[in-house]
Coordinates of C-alpha atoms in Angstrom, one line a residue:
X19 CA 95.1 76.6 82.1
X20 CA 96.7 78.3 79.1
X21 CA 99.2 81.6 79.1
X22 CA 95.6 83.8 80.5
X23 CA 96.2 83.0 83.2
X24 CA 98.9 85.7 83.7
X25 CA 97.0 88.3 81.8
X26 CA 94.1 90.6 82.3
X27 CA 90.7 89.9 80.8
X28 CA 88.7 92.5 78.9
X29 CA 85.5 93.9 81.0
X30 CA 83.3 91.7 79.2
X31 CA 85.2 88.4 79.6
X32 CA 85.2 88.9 83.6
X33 CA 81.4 89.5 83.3
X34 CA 80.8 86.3 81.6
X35 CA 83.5 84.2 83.6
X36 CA 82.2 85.7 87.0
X37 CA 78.3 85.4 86.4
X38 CA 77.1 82.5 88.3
X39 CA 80.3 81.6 89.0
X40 CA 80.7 79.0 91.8
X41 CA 83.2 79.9 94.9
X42 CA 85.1 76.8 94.2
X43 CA 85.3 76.9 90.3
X44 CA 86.1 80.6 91.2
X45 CA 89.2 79.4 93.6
X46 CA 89.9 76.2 91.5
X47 CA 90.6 78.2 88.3
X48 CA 93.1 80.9 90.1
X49 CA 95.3 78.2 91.1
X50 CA 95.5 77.1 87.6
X51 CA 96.0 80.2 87.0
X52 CA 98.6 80.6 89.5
X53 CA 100.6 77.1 89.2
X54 CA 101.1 77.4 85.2
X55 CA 102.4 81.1 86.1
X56 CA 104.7 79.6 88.8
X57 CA 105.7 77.2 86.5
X58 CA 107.0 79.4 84.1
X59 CA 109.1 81.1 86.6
X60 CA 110.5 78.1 87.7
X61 CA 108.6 78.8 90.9
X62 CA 107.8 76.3 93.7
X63 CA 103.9 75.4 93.9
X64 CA 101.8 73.7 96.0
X65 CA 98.1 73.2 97.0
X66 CA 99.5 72.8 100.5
X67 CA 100.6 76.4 100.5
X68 CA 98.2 78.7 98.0
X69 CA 95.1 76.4 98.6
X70 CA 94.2 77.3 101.9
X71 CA 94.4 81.0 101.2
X72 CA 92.4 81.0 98.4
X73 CA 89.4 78.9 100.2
X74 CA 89.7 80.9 103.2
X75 CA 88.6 84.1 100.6
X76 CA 86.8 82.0 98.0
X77 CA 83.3 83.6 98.4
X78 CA 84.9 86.8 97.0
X79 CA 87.1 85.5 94.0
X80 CA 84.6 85.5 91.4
X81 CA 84.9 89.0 91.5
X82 CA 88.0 90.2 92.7
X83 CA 90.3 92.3 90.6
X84 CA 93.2 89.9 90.4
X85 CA 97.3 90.5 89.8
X86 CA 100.4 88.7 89.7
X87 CA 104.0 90.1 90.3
X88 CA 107.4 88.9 90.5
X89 CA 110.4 90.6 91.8
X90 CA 114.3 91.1 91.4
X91 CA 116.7 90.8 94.4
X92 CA 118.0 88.3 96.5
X93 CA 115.0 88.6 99.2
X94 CA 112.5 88.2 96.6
X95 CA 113.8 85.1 94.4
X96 CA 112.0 82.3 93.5
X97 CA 108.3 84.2 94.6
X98 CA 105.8 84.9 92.4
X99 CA 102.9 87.1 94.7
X100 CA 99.2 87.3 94.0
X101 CA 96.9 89.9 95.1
X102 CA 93.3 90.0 95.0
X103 CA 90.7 92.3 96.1
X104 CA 87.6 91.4 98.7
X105 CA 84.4 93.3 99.7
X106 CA 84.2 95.2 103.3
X107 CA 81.5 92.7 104.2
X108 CA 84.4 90.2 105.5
X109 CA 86.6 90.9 107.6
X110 CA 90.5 90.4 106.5
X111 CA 92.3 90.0 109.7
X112 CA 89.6 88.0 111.1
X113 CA 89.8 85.0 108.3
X114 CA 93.5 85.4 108.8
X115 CA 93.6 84.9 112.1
X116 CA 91.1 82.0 112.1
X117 CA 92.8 80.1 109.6
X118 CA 96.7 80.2 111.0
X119 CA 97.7 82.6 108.2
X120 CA 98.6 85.0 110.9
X121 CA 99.4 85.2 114.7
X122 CA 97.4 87.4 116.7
X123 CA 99.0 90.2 118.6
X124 CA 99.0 92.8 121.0
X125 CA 102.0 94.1 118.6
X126 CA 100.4 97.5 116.8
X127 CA 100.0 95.2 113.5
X128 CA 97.0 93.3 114.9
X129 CA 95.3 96.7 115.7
X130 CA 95.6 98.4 112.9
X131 CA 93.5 97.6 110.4
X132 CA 90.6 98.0 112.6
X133 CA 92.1 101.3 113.3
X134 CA 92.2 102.5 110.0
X135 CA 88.4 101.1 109.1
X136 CA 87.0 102.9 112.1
X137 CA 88.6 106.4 111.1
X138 CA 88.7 106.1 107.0
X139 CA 86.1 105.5 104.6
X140 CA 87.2 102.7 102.6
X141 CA 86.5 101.0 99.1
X142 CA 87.6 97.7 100.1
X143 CA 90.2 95.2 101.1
X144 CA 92.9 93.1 99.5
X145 CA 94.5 90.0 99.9
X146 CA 98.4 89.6 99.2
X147 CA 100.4 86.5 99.5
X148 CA 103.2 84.7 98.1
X149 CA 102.8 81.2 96.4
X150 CA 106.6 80.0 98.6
X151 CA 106.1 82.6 101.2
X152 CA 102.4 82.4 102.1
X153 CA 100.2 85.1 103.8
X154 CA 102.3 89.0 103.4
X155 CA 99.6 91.7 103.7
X156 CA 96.3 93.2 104.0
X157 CA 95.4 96.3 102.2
X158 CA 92.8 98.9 102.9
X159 CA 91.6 101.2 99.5
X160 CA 90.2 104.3 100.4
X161 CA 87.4 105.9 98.7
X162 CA 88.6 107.9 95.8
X163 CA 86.8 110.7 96.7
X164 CA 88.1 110.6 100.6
X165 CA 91.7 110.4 100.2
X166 CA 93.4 110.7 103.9
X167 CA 95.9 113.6 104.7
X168 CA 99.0 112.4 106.1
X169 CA 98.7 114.3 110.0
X170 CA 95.4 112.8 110.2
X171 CA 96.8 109.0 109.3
X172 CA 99.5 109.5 111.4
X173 CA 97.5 110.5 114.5
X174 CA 95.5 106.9 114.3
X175 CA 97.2 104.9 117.5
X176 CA 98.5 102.2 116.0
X177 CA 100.4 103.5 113.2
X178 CA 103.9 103.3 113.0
X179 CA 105.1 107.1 114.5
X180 CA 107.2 107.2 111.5
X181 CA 104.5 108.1 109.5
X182 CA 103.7 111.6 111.8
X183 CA 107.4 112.0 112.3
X184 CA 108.1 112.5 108.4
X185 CA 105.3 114.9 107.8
X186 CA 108.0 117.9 107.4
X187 CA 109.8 115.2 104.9
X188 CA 106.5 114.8 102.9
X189 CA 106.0 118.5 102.7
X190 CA 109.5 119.3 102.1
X191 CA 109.8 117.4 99.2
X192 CA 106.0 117.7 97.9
X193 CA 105.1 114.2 97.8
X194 CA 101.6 115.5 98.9
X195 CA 99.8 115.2 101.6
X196 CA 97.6 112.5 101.3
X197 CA 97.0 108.9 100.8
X198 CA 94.6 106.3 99.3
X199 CA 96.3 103.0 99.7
X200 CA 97.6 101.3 103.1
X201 CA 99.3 97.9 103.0
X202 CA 100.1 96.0 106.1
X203 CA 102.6 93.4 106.1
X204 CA 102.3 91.1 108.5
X205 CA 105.1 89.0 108.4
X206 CA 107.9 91.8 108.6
X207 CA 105.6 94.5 110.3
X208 CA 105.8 97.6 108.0
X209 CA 103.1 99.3 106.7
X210 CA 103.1 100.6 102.4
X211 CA 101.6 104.1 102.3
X212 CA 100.4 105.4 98.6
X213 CA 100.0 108.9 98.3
X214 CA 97.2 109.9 95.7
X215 CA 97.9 113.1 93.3
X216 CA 101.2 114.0 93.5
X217 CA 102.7 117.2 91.9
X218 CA 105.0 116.5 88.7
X219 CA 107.8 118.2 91.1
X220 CA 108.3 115.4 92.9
X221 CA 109.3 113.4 90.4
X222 CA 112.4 115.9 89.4
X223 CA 115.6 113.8 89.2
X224 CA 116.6 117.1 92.1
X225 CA 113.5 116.2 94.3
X226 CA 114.2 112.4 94.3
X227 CA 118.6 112.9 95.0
X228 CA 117.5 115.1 97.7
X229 CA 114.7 112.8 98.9
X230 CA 116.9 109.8 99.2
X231 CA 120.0 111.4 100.3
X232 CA 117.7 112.9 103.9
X233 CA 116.8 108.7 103.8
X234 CA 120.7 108.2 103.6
X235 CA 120.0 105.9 101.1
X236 CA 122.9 107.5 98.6
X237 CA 122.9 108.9 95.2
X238 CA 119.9 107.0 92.8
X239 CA 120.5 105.1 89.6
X240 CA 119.9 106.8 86.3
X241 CA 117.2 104.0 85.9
X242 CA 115.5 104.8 88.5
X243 CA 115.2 108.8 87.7
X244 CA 114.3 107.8 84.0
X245 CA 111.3 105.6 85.6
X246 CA 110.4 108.0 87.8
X247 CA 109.8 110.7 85.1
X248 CA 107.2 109.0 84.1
X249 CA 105.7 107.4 86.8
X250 CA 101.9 108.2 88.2
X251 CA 102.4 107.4 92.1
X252 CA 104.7 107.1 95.0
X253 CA 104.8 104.8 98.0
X254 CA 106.6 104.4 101.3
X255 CA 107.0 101.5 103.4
X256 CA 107.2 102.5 107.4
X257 CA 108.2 100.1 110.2
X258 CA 107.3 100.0 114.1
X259 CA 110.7 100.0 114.5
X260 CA 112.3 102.7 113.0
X261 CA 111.6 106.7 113.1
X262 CA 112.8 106.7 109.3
X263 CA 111.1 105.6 105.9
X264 CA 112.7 102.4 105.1
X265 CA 111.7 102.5 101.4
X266 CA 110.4 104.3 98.4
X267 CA 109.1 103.0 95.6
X268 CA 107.9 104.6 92.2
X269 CA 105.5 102.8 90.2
X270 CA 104.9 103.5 86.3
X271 CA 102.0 102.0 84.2
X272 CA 102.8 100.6 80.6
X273 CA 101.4 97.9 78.1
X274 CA 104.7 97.1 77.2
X275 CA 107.5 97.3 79.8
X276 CA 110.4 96.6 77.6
X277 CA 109.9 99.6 75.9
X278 CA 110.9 101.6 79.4
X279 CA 114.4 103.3 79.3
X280 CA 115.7 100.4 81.5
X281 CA 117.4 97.1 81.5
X282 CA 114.5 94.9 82.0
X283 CA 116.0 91.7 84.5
X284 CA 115.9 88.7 82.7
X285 CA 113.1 86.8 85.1
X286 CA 110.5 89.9 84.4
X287 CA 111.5 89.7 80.7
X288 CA 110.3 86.2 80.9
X289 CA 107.4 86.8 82.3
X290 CA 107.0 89.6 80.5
X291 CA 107.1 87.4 77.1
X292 CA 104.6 85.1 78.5
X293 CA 102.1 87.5 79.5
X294 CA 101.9 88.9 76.2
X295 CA 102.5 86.5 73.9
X296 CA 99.0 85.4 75.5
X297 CA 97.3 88.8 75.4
X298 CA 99.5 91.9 74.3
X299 CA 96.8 94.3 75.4
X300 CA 97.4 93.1 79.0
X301 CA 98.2 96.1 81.7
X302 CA 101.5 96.4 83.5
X303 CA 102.4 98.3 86.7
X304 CA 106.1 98.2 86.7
X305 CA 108.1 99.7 89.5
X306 CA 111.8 100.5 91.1
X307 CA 112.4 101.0 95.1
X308 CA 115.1 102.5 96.6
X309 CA 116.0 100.9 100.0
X310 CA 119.2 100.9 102.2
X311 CA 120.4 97.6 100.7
X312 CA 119.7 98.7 97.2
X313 CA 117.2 99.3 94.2
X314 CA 115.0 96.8 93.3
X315 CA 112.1 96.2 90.3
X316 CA 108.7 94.9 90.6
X317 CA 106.4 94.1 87.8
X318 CA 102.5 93.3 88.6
X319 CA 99.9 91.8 85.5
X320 CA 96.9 91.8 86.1
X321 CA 94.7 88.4 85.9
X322 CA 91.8 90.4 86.1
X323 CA 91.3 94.3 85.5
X324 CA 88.4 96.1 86.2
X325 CA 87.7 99.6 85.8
X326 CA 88.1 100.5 88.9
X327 CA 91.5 99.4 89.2
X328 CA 92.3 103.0 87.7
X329 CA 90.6 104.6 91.4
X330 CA 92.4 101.7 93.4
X331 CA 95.9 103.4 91.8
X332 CA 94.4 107.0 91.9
X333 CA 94.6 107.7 88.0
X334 CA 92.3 109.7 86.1
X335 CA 89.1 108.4 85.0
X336 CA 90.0 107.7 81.1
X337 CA 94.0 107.5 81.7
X338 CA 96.1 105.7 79.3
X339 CA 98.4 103.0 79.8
X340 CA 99.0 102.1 76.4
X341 CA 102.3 103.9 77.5
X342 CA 103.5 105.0 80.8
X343 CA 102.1 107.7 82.5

């Protein structure tokens, strides 16, 4: 499979690939997809690893919204991560469980994505794994229109009590007070958190020093208060195992991310080049997280876009991202 395989396809592309499509053409050309991308990244591939997952969720491939995204920083070398979206008809956990992907529990983890689809209305699920790594997370899109306040997340039983225990944080430094995105790793038991509609405040260089200096997380980069100017949405990442947000990342969407007012690491700017040399209308989301151990980028292309990737990542209907927003 040629350089597409790394890029988003136009509306009516998907239409024609996905029509009549076969589950297992449907799962046979992603892992093209995926092993020419890993290849370029001098990233390990095998059936072995990637084949199993994709089978397990084939009946929902053919019309998933599809992305790839690589990483900087020690724990995330040599990945490359895919991330596809599946209908509420199947049931995630389930198929994860069934297949050896993941253990089952009586750790909060294995409870709480029913938890959270018994309390929210939701859009649907998605599927997020790591061609080395395997099986990472689950994620549950809420309805656009039903975006979750933070008190009421936080009072579902399962969920870390960091998430109830940082309201006053939220409030204090007007991240907003609700959310329309939960991820749940599986492997290192944290839960992602997007909040939907932020104010432009909280993306003040002043909001984000103080924000990260309650976190103890010391004083941010100038690259990361440039990117965070102009990016649309913030996300936290809770554990089970700490009262404290263990990171927060700000994610800004661009056609072009070497045009960003950063230093673009030299394994994104690779696959960067590759992505667009295929198609250079293909979508980026590129983003920097601010942990105890550090900042680190992420950049995610999208295989397949759909419109309704812009509700999945709470834009406005109509928003641009021919430059960041």
């Amino acid at each position: 499979m040629n350089l597409e395989g790394m890029a988003h396809r136009d509306d009516n592309t998907a239409a024609t690939e996905t029509a009549g499509a076969h589950p297992a053409e449907s799962v046979s050309g992603l892992y093209s997809a995926i092993e020419e991308s890993a290849r370029l990244l001098e990233v390990t591939c095998s059936p072995g690893k990637v084949m199993p997952i994709l089978t397990a969720y084939g009946d929902a491939i053919a019309d998933a919204v599809i992305a790839f995204r690589v990483a900087t920083g020690e724990r995330n070398a040599g990945e490359l991560d895919c991330r596809f979206s599946i209908p509420l008809d199947v049931d995630p956990y389930a198929l994860a469980v069934a297949n050896g992907f993941v253990t089952d529990t009586d750790h909060p983890a294995g409870s709480l994505l029913a938890d959270i689809a018994e309390r929210c209305p939701l859009d649907c699920y998605g599927i997020d794994f790591g061609v080395v790594g395997g099986f990472k997370k689950i994620w549950t899109v809420l309805r656009r229109g039903d975006l979750q306040g933070v008190a009421r997340l936080a009072e579902i039983p399962s969920m870390p009590r960091s998430l109830g225990e940082s309201i006053d944080f939220f409030t204090r430094h007007r991240l907003g007070d609700t959310a329309g995105l939960l991820g749940i790793d599986y492997r290192n038991r944290t839960v992602n958190v997007y909040f939907g509609e932020q104010p432009a405040e909280c993306f003040e260089p002043d909001t984000i020093r103080s924000m990260l200096d309650e976190l103890g997380q010391g004083q941010p980069s100038e690259h990361l208060l440039e990117l965070a100017r102009r990016a649309f949405g913030i996300y936290v990442t809770l554990s089970w195992d700490s009262p404290k947000l263990e990171r927060i990342c700000f994610a800004v969407a661009t056609r072009d991310p070497k045009e960003l007012p950063v230093r673009i690491d030299p394994a994104i700017a690779r696959f960067v080049k590759h992505v667009r040399d295929s198609d250079p209308g293909t979508k980026f989301v590129y983003a920097v997280a601010s942990s105890p151990h550090g900042e680190y980028y992420k950049l995610q292309s999208y295989y397949r876009w759909q419109p309704r990737v812009l509700d999945m990542m709470q834009l406005p209907d109509g928003a641009a991202v021919a430059d960041p927003v």
